[in-house]
Amino acid sequence: KKVVLFILVGAAAQLDTVLGSNNAIREATIFFFMGNELLSLLENAGRMGIPLPQALTNAVEVLGGKQKQ
């Protein structure tokens, strides 16, 4: 899985070179994967019973698509 992430970031860097977009696509790709990993980390911390601030818990529910109806 991690190898695929590196390949995707490399492809985004190549796309930046071709389009001349000053690394915007590469950085957007990196920030997307960083956010995804942070979300996963917070979800796992919550499952382990580590207390999280309510604002973070709400953000995880909203971003993870698990809003209370």
PDB file of C-alpha atoms in Angstrom:
ATOM      1  CA  LYS A   1       0.000   0.000   0.000  1.00  0.00           C
ATOM      2  CA  LYS A   2       2.764   2.440   0.911  1.00  0.00           C
ATOM      3  CA  VAL A   3       4.621   1.693  -2.326  1.00  0.00           C
ATOM      4  CA  VAL A   4       1.507   2.671  -4.283  1.00  0.00           C
ATOM      5  CA  LEU A   5       1.392   5.966  -2.364  1.00  0.00           C
ATOM      6  CA  PHE A   6       4.981   6.723  -3.373  1.00  0.00           C
ATOM      7  CA  ILE A   7       4.193   5.859  -6.988  1.00  0.00           C
ATOM      8  CA  LEU A   8       1.156   8.162  -6.948  1.00  0.00           C
ATOM      9  CA  VAL A   9       3.176  11.030  -5.478  1.00  0.00           C
ATOM     10  CA  GLY A  10       5.856  10.435  -8.112  1.00  0.00           C
ATOM     11  CA  ALA A  11       3.222  10.453 -10.855  1.00  0.00           C
ATOM     12  CA  ALA A  12       1.804  13.695  -9.452  1.00  0.00           C
ATOM     13  CA  ALA A  13       5.303  15.214  -9.496  1.00  0.00           C
ATOM     14  CA  GLN A  14       5.727  14.179 -13.132  1.00  0.00           C
ATOM     15  CA  LEU A  15       2.335  15.657 -13.961  1.00  0.00           C
ATOM     16  CA  ASP A  16       3.436  18.910 -12.319  1.00  0.00           C
ATOM     17  CA  THR A  17       6.538  18.933 -14.499  1.00  0.00           C
ATOM     18  CA  VAL A  18       4.518  18.366 -17.660  1.00  0.00           C
ATOM     19  CA  LEU A  19       1.893  20.979 -16.787  1.00  0.00           C
ATOM     20  CA  GLY A  20       4.331  23.436 -15.198  1.00  0.00           C
ATOM     21  CA  SER A  21       2.145  23.912 -12.137  1.00  0.00           C
ATOM     22  CA  ASN A  22       4.905  24.612  -9.556  1.00  0.00           C
ATOM     23  CA  ASN A  23       4.362  21.368  -7.598  1.00  0.00           C
ATOM     24  CA  ALA A  24       0.722  22.166  -6.781  1.00  0.00           C
ATOM     25  CA  ILE A  25      -0.558  18.731  -7.825  1.00  0.00           C
ATOM     26  CA  ARG A  26       2.224  16.916  -5.980  1.00  0.00           C
ATOM     27  CA  GLU A  27       1.623  18.878  -2.791  1.00  0.00           C
ATOM     28  CA  ALA A  28      -2.149  18.422  -2.991  1.00  0.00           C
ATOM     29  CA  THR A  29      -1.575  14.673  -3.372  1.00  0.00           C
ATOM     30  CA  ILE A  30       0.758  14.593  -0.371  1.00  0.00           C
ATOM     31  CA  PHE A  31      -1.628  16.623   1.808  1.00  0.00           C
ATOM     32  CA  PHE A  32      -4.524  14.352   0.833  1.00  0.00           C
ATOM     33  CA  PHE A  33      -2.622  11.255   1.954  1.00  0.00           C
ATOM     34  CA  MET A  34      -1.420  12.991   5.127  1.00  0.00           C
ATOM     35  CA  GLY A  35      -4.996  13.902   6.003  1.00  0.00           C
ATOM     36  CA  ASN A  36      -6.149  10.377   5.284  1.00  0.00           C
ATOM     37  CA  GLU A  37      -3.479   8.920   7.596  1.00  0.00           C
ATOM     38  CA  LEU A  38      -4.305  11.443  10.336  1.00  0.00           C
ATOM     39  CA  LEU A  39      -7.979  10.532  10.114  1.00  0.00           C
ATOM     40  CA  SER A  40      -7.089   6.849  10.406  1.00  0.00           C
ATOM     41  CA  LEU A  41      -4.855   7.563  13.399  1.00  0.00           C
ATOM     42  CA  LEU A  42      -7.607   9.465  15.197  1.00  0.00           C
ATOM     43  CA  GLU A  43     -10.181   6.743  14.479  1.00  0.00           C
ATOM     44  CA  ASN A  44      -7.857   4.077  15.882  1.00  0.00           C
ATOM     45  CA  ALA A  45      -7.055   6.181  18.951  1.00  0.00           C
ATOM     46  CA  GLY A  46     -10.781   6.513  19.626  1.00  0.00           C
ATOM     47  CA  ARG A  47     -11.277   2.750  19.290  1.00  0.00           C
ATOM     48  CA  MET A  48      -8.474   2.141  21.792  1.00  0.00           C
ATOM     49  CA  GLY A  49     -10.234   4.347  24.312  1.00  0.00           C
ATOM     50  CA  ILE A  50      -7.742   7.194  24.221  1.00  0.00           C
ATOM     51  CA  PRO A  51      -9.657  10.331  25.192  1.00  0.00           C
ATOM     52  CA  LEU A  52      -9.879  12.831  22.344  1.00  0.00           C
ATOM     53  CA  PRO A  53     -11.221  16.380  22.464  1.00  0.00           C
ATOM     54  CA  GLN A  54     -14.851  16.582  21.347  1.00  0.00           C
ATOM     55  CA  ALA A  55     -13.910  18.817  18.394  1.00  0.00           C
ATOM     56  CA  LEU A  56     -11.589  16.104  17.038  1.00  0.00           C
ATOM     57  CA  THR A  57     -14.199  13.404  17.606  1.00  0.00           C
ATOM     58  CA  ASN A  58     -16.763  15.463  15.707  1.00  0.00           C
ATOM     59  CA  ALA A  59     -14.297  16.090  12.870  1.00  0.00           C
ATOM     60  CA  VAL A  60     -13.543  12.374  12.576  1.00  0.00           C
ATOM     61  CA  GLU A  61     -17.263  11.581  12.428  1.00  0.00           C
ATOM     62  CA  VAL A  62     -17.915  14.225   9.770  1.00  0.00           C
ATOM     63  CA  LEU A  63     -14.882  13.435   7.616  1.00  0.00           C
ATOM     64  CA  GLY A  64     -15.303   9.699   8.043  1.00  0.00           C
ATOM     65  CA  GLY A  65     -18.949   9.865   6.998  1.00  0.00           C
ATOM     66  CA  LYS A  66     -20.200   8.538  10.327  1.00  0.00           C
ATOM     67  CA  GLN A  67     -22.474  11.362  11.428  1.00  0.00           C
ATOM     68  CA  LYS A  68     -25.149  10.603  13.979  1.00  0.00           C
ATOM     69  CA  GLN A  69     -28.586  10.873  12.426  1.00  0.00           C
TER      70      GLN A  69
END
